[in-house]
Coordinates of C-alpha atoms in Angstrom, one line a residue:
M288 CA 27.2 10.4 27.0
V289 CA 25.7 13.8 27.8
P290 CA 22.3 14.7 26.5
Y291 CA 22.1 16.2 23.0
D292 CA 25.5 14.9 22.1
F293 CA 26.2 13.3 18.7
T294 CA 23.6 15.5 17.0
W295 CA 24.9 14.5 13.6
I296 CA 23.7 10.9 14.2
F297 CA 20.3 12.2 15.1
A298 CA 20.2 14.5 12.0
L299 CA 21.3 11.7 9.7
G300 CA 18.8 9.4 11.4
I301 CA 15.9 11.7 10.4
V302 CA 17.0 11.7 6.8
T303 CA 17.5 8.0 6.6
S304 CA 14.2 7.3 8.4
I305 CA 12.4 9.5 5.8
C306 CA 14.1 7.5 3.0
D307 CA 13.1 4.2 4.6
A308 CA 9.5 5.4 5.0
Y309 CA 9.6 6.5 1.3
G310 CA 10.7 3.0 0.3
I311 CA 7.9 1.5 2.4
G312 CA 5.4 3.7 0.5
A313 CA 6.9 2.8 -2.8
N314 CA 6.8 -1.0 -2.1
D315 CA 4.5 -2.1 0.7
V316 CA 1.7 0.4 0.1
S317 CA 1.6 -0.5 -3.6
N318 CA 0.7 -4.0 -2.5
S319 CA -2.3 -2.6 -0.5
F320 CA -3.9 -1.0 -3.6
A321 CA -2.6 -3.3 -6.4
S322 CA -5.7 -5.6 -6.3
S323 CA -8.1 -2.6 -6.3
I324 CA -6.5 -1.1 -9.3
S325 CA -6.0 -4.4 -11.1
S326 CA -9.7 -5.3 -10.8
G327 CA -10.7 -1.9 -12.0
S328 CA -12.4 -0.8 -8.8
L329 CA -10.1 2.2 -8.4
S330 CA -8.0 4.2 -10.8
M331 CA -4.4 4.9 -10.1
M332 CA -5.2 8.5 -9.3
Q333 CA -8.1 7.6 -6.9
A334 CA -5.9 5.0 -5.1
C335 CA -3.2 7.5 -4.5
I336 CA -5.6 10.1 -3.2
I337 CA -7.3 7.6 -0.8
A338 CA -3.9 6.2 0.4
S339 CA -2.7 9.7 1.2
F340 CA -5.3 9.9 4.0
T341 CA -5.6 6.3 5.1
E342 CA -1.9 5.6 5.3
F343 CA -1.1 8.8 7.1
L344 CA -3.9 8.4 9.6
G345 CA -3.1 4.7 10.3
A346 CA 0.5 5.6 10.9
F347 CA -0.2 8.7 13.0
L348 CA -3.0 7.3 15.2
L349 CA -2.3 3.6 15.6
G350 CA 1.4 3.2 14.8
A351 CA 2.9 3.4 18.3
E352 CA 2.4 -0.2 19.6
T353 CA 4.2 -2.1 16.8
T354 CA 6.9 0.6 16.9
E355 CA 7.8 -0.6 20.4
T356 CA 8.3 -4.1 19.2
I357 CA 10.7 -3.2 16.4
K358 CA 12.6 -0.7 18.7
G359 CA 13.2 -3.0 21.6
G360 CA 12.3 -6.5 20.6
I361 CA 15.3 -7.3 18.3
L362 CA 18.5 -6.0 20.0
S363 CA 19.4 -6.4 23.6
A364 CA 19.5 -2.8 24.6
E365 CA 21.4 -3.5 27.9
L366 CA 24.6 -4.2 25.9
F367 CA 24.6 -0.5 24.7
V368 CA 24.3 1.0 28.2
P369 CA 28.0 1.8 28.7
Q370 CA 28.1 3.5 25.3
P371 CA 24.7 4.9 24.3
E372 CA 26.1 6.5 21.2
L373 CA 26.7 3.0 19.7
L374 CA 23.0 2.3 19.9
M375 CA 22.4 5.5 18.0
L376 CA 24.9 4.4 15.4
A377 CA 23.5 0.9 15.2
M378 CA 20.0 2.2 14.5
L379 CA 21.3 4.7 11.9
C380 CA 23.1 1.9 10.0
A381 CA 20.0 -0.3 10.2
L382 CA 18.0 2.4 8.6
V383 CA 20.6 2.9 5.8
G384 CA 20.6 -0.8 5.0
S385 CA 16.9 -1.1 5.0
A386 CA 16.2 2.1 3.0
S387 CA 18.8 1.4 0.3
W388 CA 17.6 -2.1 -0.4
V389 CA 13.8 -1.3 -0.3
I390 CA 14.2 1.7 -2.6
F391 CA 16.3 -0.3 -5.0
A392 CA 13.8 -3.2 -5.0
S393 CA 11.0 -0.7 -5.6
K394 CA 12.7 0.8 -8.6
I395 CA 13.1 -2.6 -10.3
G396 CA 9.5 -3.7 -9.3
A397 CA 10.5 -6.4 -6.8
P398 CA 7.9 -6.7 -4.0
V399 CA 9.9 -7.0 -0.9
S400 CA 9.1 -6.8 2.8
S401 CA 10.2 -3.7 4.6
T402 CA 9.8 -5.7 7.9
H403 CA 12.3 -8.2 6.6
A404 CA 14.6 -5.3 5.7
I405 CA 14.7 -3.4 9.0
V406 CA 14.9 -6.7 11.0
G407 CA 17.8 -7.7 8.9
G408 CA 19.4 -4.3 9.4
L409 CA 19.0 -4.6 13.2
I410 CA 20.4 -8.1 13.2
G411 CA 23.4 -7.1 11.1
T412 CA 24.3 -4.2 13.3
G413 CA 23.8 -6.2 16.5
I414 CA 26.1 -8.9 15.3
A415 CA 28.7 -6.4 14.1
A416 CA 28.7 -4.7 17.5
F417 CA 28.6 -7.6 20.0
G418 CA 28.3 -10.8 18.1
G419 CA 25.3 -13.1 17.9
G420 CA 24.6 -12.8 21.6
A421 CA 23.3 -9.2 21.2
I422 CA 20.3 -10.5 19.3
K423 CA 17.1 -11.8 20.9
W424 CA 16.8 -15.0 19.0
T425 CA 14.0 -16.4 21.3
F426 CA 10.3 -16.3 20.6
D427 CA 10.0 -13.0 22.4
G428 CA 12.3 -11.4 19.8
V429 CA 13.4 -12.6 16.3
G430 CA 11.7 -16.0 16.7
K431 CA 8.2 -14.6 16.9
I432 CA 8.9 -12.4 13.9
I433 CA 10.4 -15.2 11.8
L434 CA 7.5 -17.5 12.6
S435 CA 5.1 -14.8 11.5
W436 CA 6.7 -14.7 8.1
F437 CA 5.7 -18.2 7.4
V438 CA 2.4 -18.2 9.2
S439 CA 1.0 -14.8 8.0
P440 CA 0.7 -15.6 4.2
I441 CA -0.9 -18.9 4.9
V442 CA -3.3 -17.6 7.6
S443 CA -4.2 -14.6 5.3
G444 CA -4.8 -16.9 2.4
V445 CA -7.0 -19.3 4.4
I446 CA -9.1 -16.3 5.6
T447 CA -9.4 -15.0 2.1
S448 CA -10.6 -18.4 0.8
I449 CA -13.2 -18.6 3.6
I450 CA -14.5 -15.2 2.4
Y451 CA -14.3 -15.9 -1.3
L452 CA -15.6 -19.5 -1.7
P453 CA -19.1 -18.9 -0.3
T454 CA -19.3 -15.8 -2.4
R455 CA -18.4 -17.7 -5.5
Y456 CA -20.7 -20.7 -5.0
F457 CA -23.8 -19.0 -3.5
I458 CA -23.7 -15.8 -5.5
L459 CA -21.4 -15.6 -8.5
E460 CA -22.1 -19.1 -10.0
N461 CA -25.9 -18.8 -9.4
P462 CA -28.0 -18.2 -12.5
N463 CA -29.6 -15.2 -10.7
S464 CA -26.3 -13.9 -9.4
L465 CA -27.2 -10.3 -9.8
K466 CA -30.4 -10.6 -7.7
R467 CA -28.6 -12.6 -5.0
G468 CA -25.7 -10.2 -5.0
I469 CA -28.0 -7.2 -4.4
L470 CA -29.6 -9.0 -1.5
A471 CA -26.3 -10.0 0.0
V472 CA -24.5 -6.6 -0.3
P473 CA -25.9 -5.2 3.0
I474 CA -24.6 -8.3 4.7
Y475 CA -21.1 -7.7 3.3
F476 CA -21.3 -4.1 4.3
F477 CA -22.3 -5.1 7.9
C478 CA -19.4 -7.6 8.2
T479 CA -16.8 -5.3 6.8
A480 CA -17.9 -2.3 8.9
L481 CA -18.1 -4.4 12.0
I482 CA -14.6 -5.8 11.6
G483 CA -13.0 -2.5 10.6
S484 CA -14.6 -0.4 13.4
F485 CA -13.9 -3.0 16.1
Y486 CA -10.2 -3.2 15.3
I487 CA -9.8 0.6 14.9
I488 CA -11.6 1.4 18.1
Y489 CA -9.9 -1.4 20.1
K490 CA -6.5 -0.2 18.9
A491 CA -7.2 3.5 19.4
V492 CA -8.9 3.4 22.8
P493 CA -7.5 1.5 25.7
S494 CA -9.8 -1.4 26.8
D495 CA -9.6 -0.3 30.4
K496 CA -12.6 0.6 32.5
T497 CA -10.6 3.3 34.3
N498 CA -8.7 5.0 31.5
G499 CA -10.8 4.0 28.5
L500 CA -13.7 1.8 27.3
S501 CA -14.5 -1.7 28.4
A502 CA -14.3 -4.5 25.9
G503 CA -18.1 -4.7 25.9
A504 CA -18.5 -1.0 25.2
I505 CA -16.1 -1.4 22.2
V506 CA -18.1 -4.3 20.8
G507 CA -21.3 -2.3 21.3
I508 CA -20.0 0.7 19.5
S509 CA -18.7 -1.5 16.7
F510 CA -22.1 -3.1 16.2
G511 CA -23.7 0.4 16.2
V512 CA -21.3 1.6 13.5
A513 CA -22.0 -1.6 11.5
A514 CA -25.7 -1.1 11.8
V515 CA -25.5 2.5 10.5
V516 CA -23.4 1.4 7.6
T517 CA -25.8 -1.4 6.8
A518 CA -28.8 0.9 6.9
F519 CA -27.1 3.3 4.5
S520 CA -26.4 0.4 2.1
W521 CA -30.0 -0.8 2.2
F522 CA -31.7 2.6 1.9
F523 CA -29.3 4.3 -0.4
F524 CA -26.7 2.0 -2.0
V525 CA -29.1 -0.8 -3.1
P526 CA -31.6 1.6 -4.8
W527 CA -28.7 3.4 -6.5
I528 CA -27.2 0.2 -7.7
K529 CA -30.5 -1.1 -9.0
R530 CA -31.1 2.0 -11.1
R531 CA -27.5 2.1 -12.4
V532 CA -27.1 -1.6 -13.2
I533 CA -30.6 -2.9 -13.9
G534 CA -32.2 0.4 -15.0
K535 CA -29.0 1.4 -17.0
E536 CA -29.4 5.0 -15.8
N537 CA -26.6 7.5 -16.0
L538 CA -26.0 8.0 -12.3
R539 CA -22.8 9.2 -10.7
W540 CA -21.5 8.0 -7.3
Y541 CA -22.6 11.2 -5.6
H542 CA -26.2 10.6 -6.6
M543 CA -26.2 7.7 -4.1
F544 CA -26.7 10.1 -1.2
A545 CA -29.9 11.6 -2.7
V546 CA -31.0 8.7 -4.9
H547 CA -34.6 8.9 -3.9
F548 CA -34.8 12.5 -5.2
V549 CA -32.9 12.1 -8.4
K550 CA -35.1 12.0 -11.5
Y551 CA -34.7 9.5 -14.3
R552 CA -31.4 9.9 -16.1
P553 CA -31.1 7.9 -19.3
M554 CA -27.7 6.9 -20.6
P555 CA -26.5 9.3 -23.4
P556 CA -26.5 7.8 -26.9
T557 CA -23.3 6.2 -28.0
P558 CA -21.5 8.6 -30.3
S559 CA -20.8 7.4 -33.8
P560 CA -17.1 6.8 -34.4
E561 CA -15.3 9.7 -36.0
P562 CA -13.2 9.3 -39.1
N563 CA -9.6 8.3 -38.4
T564 CA -7.7 11.4 -39.5
D565 CA -4.5 10.0 -38.2
D566 CA -4.3 7.6 -41.2
P567 CA -2.6 9.4 -44.1
S568 CA -4.2 7.1 -46.6
K569 CA -7.6 8.5 -45.7
L570 CA -6.6 12.1 -46.4
E571 CA -6.8 13.8 -49.8
S572 CA -3.5 14.9 -51.3
G573 CA -2.8 18.6 -50.8
N574 CA -5.0 19.0 -47.7
C575 CA -4.1 19.2 -44.0
V576 CA -5.8 17.8 -41.0
E577 CA -8.4 20.1 -39.2
I578 CA -6.9 21.3 -36.0
Q579 CA -9.1 22.9 -33.3
G580 CA -11.6 24.1 -35.9
K581 CA -9.1 25.6 -38.3
V582 CA -8.2 24.1 -41.7
D583 CA -4.9 24.8 -43.6
V584 CA -5.0 23.9 -47.2
G585 CA -1.9 23.2 -49.3
N586 CA 1.3 21.4 -48.5
K587 CA 3.3 24.5 -48.0
Q588 CA 0.9 25.9 -45.4
C589 CA 1.1 22.5 -43.6
D590 CA 4.9 22.6 -43.6
D591 CA 4.9 26.1 -42.3
F592 CA 2.6 25.2 -39.5
D593 CA 4.7 22.2 -38.5
D594 CA 7.9 24.2 -38.6
N595 CA 6.4 27.0 -36.5
A596 CA 5.1 24.5 -34.0
A597 CA 8.4 22.8 -33.7
E598 CA 10.2 26.1 -33.3
T599 CA 7.7 27.2 -30.6
S600 CA 8.0 24.0 -28.7
A601 CA 11.8 24.0 -28.9
V602 CA 12.2 27.5 -27.3
D603 CA 10.7 27.7 -23.9
V604 CA 10.6 31.4 -22.8
S605 CA 8.9 30.7 -19.5
P606 CA 10.5 32.1 -16.3
W607 CA 12.7 29.7 -14.3
Y608 CA 10.2 29.3 -11.5
I609 CA 7.5 28.2 -14.0
K610 CA 9.9 25.6 -15.5
T611 CA 10.7 24.4 -12.0
L612 CA 7.0 24.1 -11.1
R613 CA 6.3 22.2 -14.3
L614 CA 9.2 19.8 -13.5
V615 CA 7.9 19.3 -9.9
K616 CA 4.4 18.7 -11.2
Y617 CA 5.6 16.2 -13.8
Y618 CA 7.5 14.0 -11.3
A619 CA 4.8 14.4 -8.6
L620 CA 2.0 13.2 -10.9
R621 CA 3.9 10.8 -13.1
G622 CA 3.3 7.9 -10.8
M623 CA -0.5 8.5 -10.7
K624 CA -0.8 8.4 -14.6
Q625 CA 0.8 5.0 -15.1
D626 CA -1.2 2.0 -16.4
V627 CA -0.6 -0.9 -14.0
R628 CA -3.4 -3.3 -14.8
N629 CA -1.5 -5.5 -17.3
L630 CA -4.6 -6.4 -19.2
D631 CA -2.9 -6.0 -22.6
N632 CA 0.1 -8.1 -21.6
D633 CA 0.3 -11.0 -24.0
K634 CA 2.4 -13.1 -21.6
L635 CA -0.4 -12.9 -19.0
T636 CA -3.3 -13.6 -21.4
E637 CA -3.1 -17.4 -21.0
I638 CA -3.0 -17.1 -17.2
H639 CA -6.0 -14.7 -17.1
N640 CA -8.0 -17.0 -19.5
A641 CA -7.5 -19.9 -17.1
A642 CA -9.5 -18.0 -14.4
K643 CA -13.3 -18.4 -14.5
K644 CA -15.2 -15.2 -15.4
F645 CA -18.5 -14.2 -13.9
D646 CA -21.3 -11.7 -14.7
D647 CA -19.9 -8.2 -15.0
D648 CA -22.9 -6.6 -13.3
T649 CA -22.6 -8.9 -10.3
E650 CA -18.9 -8.2 -10.1
Y651 CA -19.6 -4.5 -10.2
L652 CA -21.5 -4.8 -6.9
F653 CA -18.2 -5.7 -5.1
S654 CA -16.4 -2.6 -6.5
F655 CA -17.6 -0.4 -3.7
L656 CA -16.9 -3.1 -1.1
Q657 CA -13.4 -3.4 -2.4
V658 CA -12.9 0.4 -2.0
I659 CA -13.8 0.0 1.6
T660 CA -11.5 -2.9 2.2
A661 CA -8.7 -1.1 0.3
C662 CA -9.1 1.7 2.8
L663 CA -9.0 -0.7 5.6
A664 CA -6.0 -2.5 4.2
S665 CA -4.2 0.8 3.8
F666 CA -5.1 1.9 7.3
A667 CA -3.9 -1.4 8.7
H668 CA -0.6 -1.0 6.7
G669 CA 0.0 2.5 8.0
S670 CA -0.5 1.3 11.6
N671 CA 1.7 -1.8 11.2
D672 CA 4.6 -0.9 8.9
V673 CA 5.3 2.6 10.1
S674 CA 7.2 0.9 12.9
N675 CA 9.9 -0.2 10.4
A676 CA 10.9 3.5 9.9
A677 CA 9.7 5.0 13.1
G678 CA 11.2 2.5 15.5
P679 CA 14.9 3.1 14.9
I680 CA 14.6 6.9 14.7
S681 CA 12.6 6.8 17.9
A682 CA 15.4 5.0 19.7
I683 CA 17.9 7.4 18.3
Y684 CA 15.8 10.4 19.5
D685 CA 15.4 8.9 23.0
T686 CA 19.1 8.3 23.4
W687 CA 20.1 11.7 22.0
K688 CA 17.6 13.5 24.3
T689 CA 18.3 11.7 27.5
G690 CA 22.0 10.6 27.0
R691 CA 21.2 7.1 28.2
V692 CA 19.7 3.9 26.7
D693 CA 16.1 3.2 27.4
I694 CA 16.0 -0.5 28.4
S695 CA 12.4 -0.5 29.6
G696 CA 10.9 0.2 26.1
E697 CA 8.1 2.1 27.8
N698 CA 8.8 5.6 26.4
P699 CA 6.0 6.6 24.0
V700 CA 6.9 7.2 20.4
P701 CA 6.8 10.9 19.6
K702 CA 3.9 11.9 17.4
W703 CA 6.2 13.9 15.2
V704 CA 8.1 10.7 14.3
L705 CA 4.8 9.0 13.3
A706 CA 3.7 12.1 11.3
M707 CA 7.0 12.3 9.5
A708 CA 7.0 8.6 8.6
G709 CA 3.4 8.7 7.5
G710 CA 4.1 11.7 5.2
A711 CA 7.1 10.0 3.6
I712 CA 5.1 6.8 3.0
V713 CA 2.5 8.7 1.0
L714 CA 5.2 10.4 -1.0
G715 CA 6.8 7.1 -1.9
L716 CA 3.5 5.7 -3.2
L717 CA 2.8 8.8 -5.3
T718 CA 6.2 8.9 -7.1
L719 CA 7.5 5.3 -7.2
G720 CA 4.7 2.9 -6.3
Y721 CA 3.6 2.0 -9.8
H722 CA 6.6 -0.3 -10.4
V723 CA 5.5 -2.8 -7.8
M724 CA 1.8 -2.4 -8.7
R725 CA 2.6 -3.7 -12.2
R726 CA 4.2 -6.8 -10.7
V727 CA 1.5 -7.6 -8.1
G728 CA -2.3 -7.9 -8.7
N729 CA -3.0 -9.0 -12.3
G730 CA 0.6 -10.0 -12.6
I731 CA 0.0 -12.9 -10.2
T732 CA -3.6 -13.9 -11.2
Y733 CA -6.7 -12.5 -12.8
L734 CA -8.4 -10.2 -10.3
T735 CA -12.0 -9.1 -10.3
P736 CA -13.8 -6.9 -7.7
S737 CA -15.1 -10.0 -5.8
R738 CA -11.6 -11.6 -5.7
G739 CA -9.9 -8.4 -4.8
F740 CA -12.5 -7.7 -2.1
S741 CA -11.9 -11.1 -0.5
A742 CA -8.1 -10.8 -0.8
E743 CA -8.0 -7.3 0.8
L744 CA -10.4 -8.2 3.6
G745 CA -8.5 -11.4 4.4
A746 CA -5.1 -9.6 4.5
S747 CA -6.5 -6.7 6.5
L748 CA -7.8 -9.1 9.2
T749 CA -4.5 -10.8 9.4
V750 CA -2.5 -7.5 9.6
L751 CA -4.8 -5.8 12.1
T752 CA -4.9 -8.8 14.4
A753 CA -1.1 -9.1 14.3
S754 CA -0.7 -5.3 14.9
Q755 CA -3.1 -5.6 17.9
L756 CA -0.9 -8.4 19.3
G757 CA 2.3 -6.3 18.7
L758 CA 3.5 -8.7 16.1
P759 CA 5.1 -6.9 13.1
V760 CA 4.0 -9.2 10.3
S761 CA 4.8 -8.4 6.7
T762 CA 1.9 -6.7 4.9
T763 CA 3.5 -7.8 1.6
L764 CA 3.4 -11.5 2.6
C765 CA -0.2 -11.2 3.7
L766 CA -1.4 -9.5 0.5
V767 CA 0.5 -11.7 -1.9
G768 CA -0.6 -14.8 0.1
S769 CA -4.2 -13.7 -0.2
V770 CA -3.9 -13.1 -4.0
V771 CA -2.3 -16.5 -4.5
F772 CA -5.0 -18.3 -2.5
V773 CA -7.8 -16.5 -4.3
G774 CA -6.2 -17.6 -7.5
L775 CA -6.0 -21.2 -6.3
C776 CA -9.8 -21.0 -5.7
N777 CA -10.2 -21.2 -9.5
G778 CA -9.2 -24.9 -9.2
N779 CA -6.6 -24.4 -11.9
L780 CA -2.9 -24.1 -11.2
R781 CA -2.5 -22.4 -14.6
A782 CA -4.5 -19.4 -13.3
I783 CA -1.5 -18.3 -11.2
N784 CA 1.7 -16.8 -12.5
W785 CA 4.1 -19.0 -10.6
R786 CA 7.1 -17.1 -12.0
T787 CA 6.0 -13.9 -10.3
V788 CA 5.2 -15.8 -7.1
G789 CA 8.7 -17.3 -7.2
L790 CA 10.1 -13.8 -7.7
C791 CA 8.2 -12.6 -4.6
F792 CA 9.4 -15.4 -2.4
G793 CA 13.0 -15.0 -3.8
S794 CA 12.9 -11.3 -3.0
W795 CA 11.8 -12.0 0.5
M796 CA 14.5 -14.6 1.1
I797 CA 17.4 -12.3 0.1
T798 CA 16.0 -9.2 1.7
L799 CA 17.1 -10.0 5.3
P800 CA 20.7 -11.0 4.5
I801 CA 21.3 -8.2 2.0
A802 CA 19.9 -5.5 4.4
G803 CA 21.8 -7.1 7.3
L804 CA 25.1 -7.3 5.3
I805 CA 24.8 -3.6 4.3
S806 CA 24.0 -2.4 7.8
G807 CA 26.6 -4.7 9.5
L808 CA 29.4 -3.7 7.2
L809 CA 28.6 0.0 7.6
F810 CA 28.4 -0.2 11.4
A811 CA 31.7 -2.1 11.5
F812 CA 33.4 0.5 9.3
A813 CA 32.0 3.5 11.3
S814 CA 32.5 2.2 14.8
N815 CA 36.1 1.1 14.1
A816 CA 37.2 4.1 12.0
P817 CA 40.0 6.3 13.4
N818 CA 38.8 9.3 15.3
K819 CA 40.5 12.4 16.5
T820 CA 40.9 12.7 20.3
V821 CA 41.0 16.2 21.7

């Protein structure tokens, strides 16, 4: 194969990798923020805005190492050396199988693992090309990944329980829970900042005395960052939270940074309820409802108003580009305006009532910690799961550019690949992520800020550690495992929606064979199709 041959495979690979990353954003990223939204710490709009930055930066800055594992750790690249174009085709088919299944699952609200999907796609194409011998079934390949599927949710859940149970028994269940919570908040800030900064610096900077920082220097910097964050929480966050929660002052989040200079701000008086003008029985006959300060009297005038309004709304005289912009705006913002908390779901009321409730003011302390852990979880997801879309297209690009198969696996992943995948992940969350968010979070158990904080921090630790080891664990399994374990901490099995948990596990079990079947059949069809010989 000569370099830059089979450009059509490279072009289709870009399109399908974008689609796969889009599905990752719609499914996996939704899991990262489902607990924050379900507990009320973040709104849907706020979560989407935060994820737009954290997911992209995690993918762009720290996504290269796990991408290497996906690209070279599943298939034996040596088998494709005589025909490099077959490797390009295999990666393309794997992307098609993964993207099609993940997007379909996202549309129906089934939380699946994009890691399962792309691994299944690679296995399917490898078997279709050379049989089972083309797959690295040992611990260095598929074995390590399959083991992580079973270990990661359990490990993530155990870590979550270790974080949540002391919080519950020493703070939440104490009669002076608010006082204890305020005293403990700086400690939580310190631990969260220490863990997050250590993993990010350790992943971003080589721990090499020649080319980067030593391990001791990284630890020292992490402690320094944690100390600064702790000082901020003590001198700014704690006074702000005391005035807002205990003093009941009308303080906004930005007052935190100048809390010592903000004067007393009492809460505005609660407005009296206005008469319900939507109830026809409360309106006098012959009168119309007041609209924007204008009153129309008489049934005829009301009918004329309604007819004119209907006629005006029916005929849109806006230029075509205005209509197009409105349509784009509608579909771009629709996902951020959805209600995904499931608090009014009658079917979940009994499950939520089985969970123990704690003081609202104490729970409010953990809202800001949960925002931090949500950012950390999203950053971890971007660094780990970008490999599912970037790995195959990176292999296609290397082969297309050089005309040979890279069996060393040492070529760096191009930054434009990581940037492209990161952007598509964000787009998937914005437009399609709300389907899965409805299913996860309060759909599994009742979540509060303290529970959500523990679940996100436990899952983040698991994913970041696995990413550092080059082990592509499933973010979905880690987060769902953490939510299930934090629900088990209630001591009541009825506090968990086992039907949804069963749906999650069922979706994970069928993901690998479905994606593998689609990819394998497509590769078998494409590689054996008649071709014109010139």
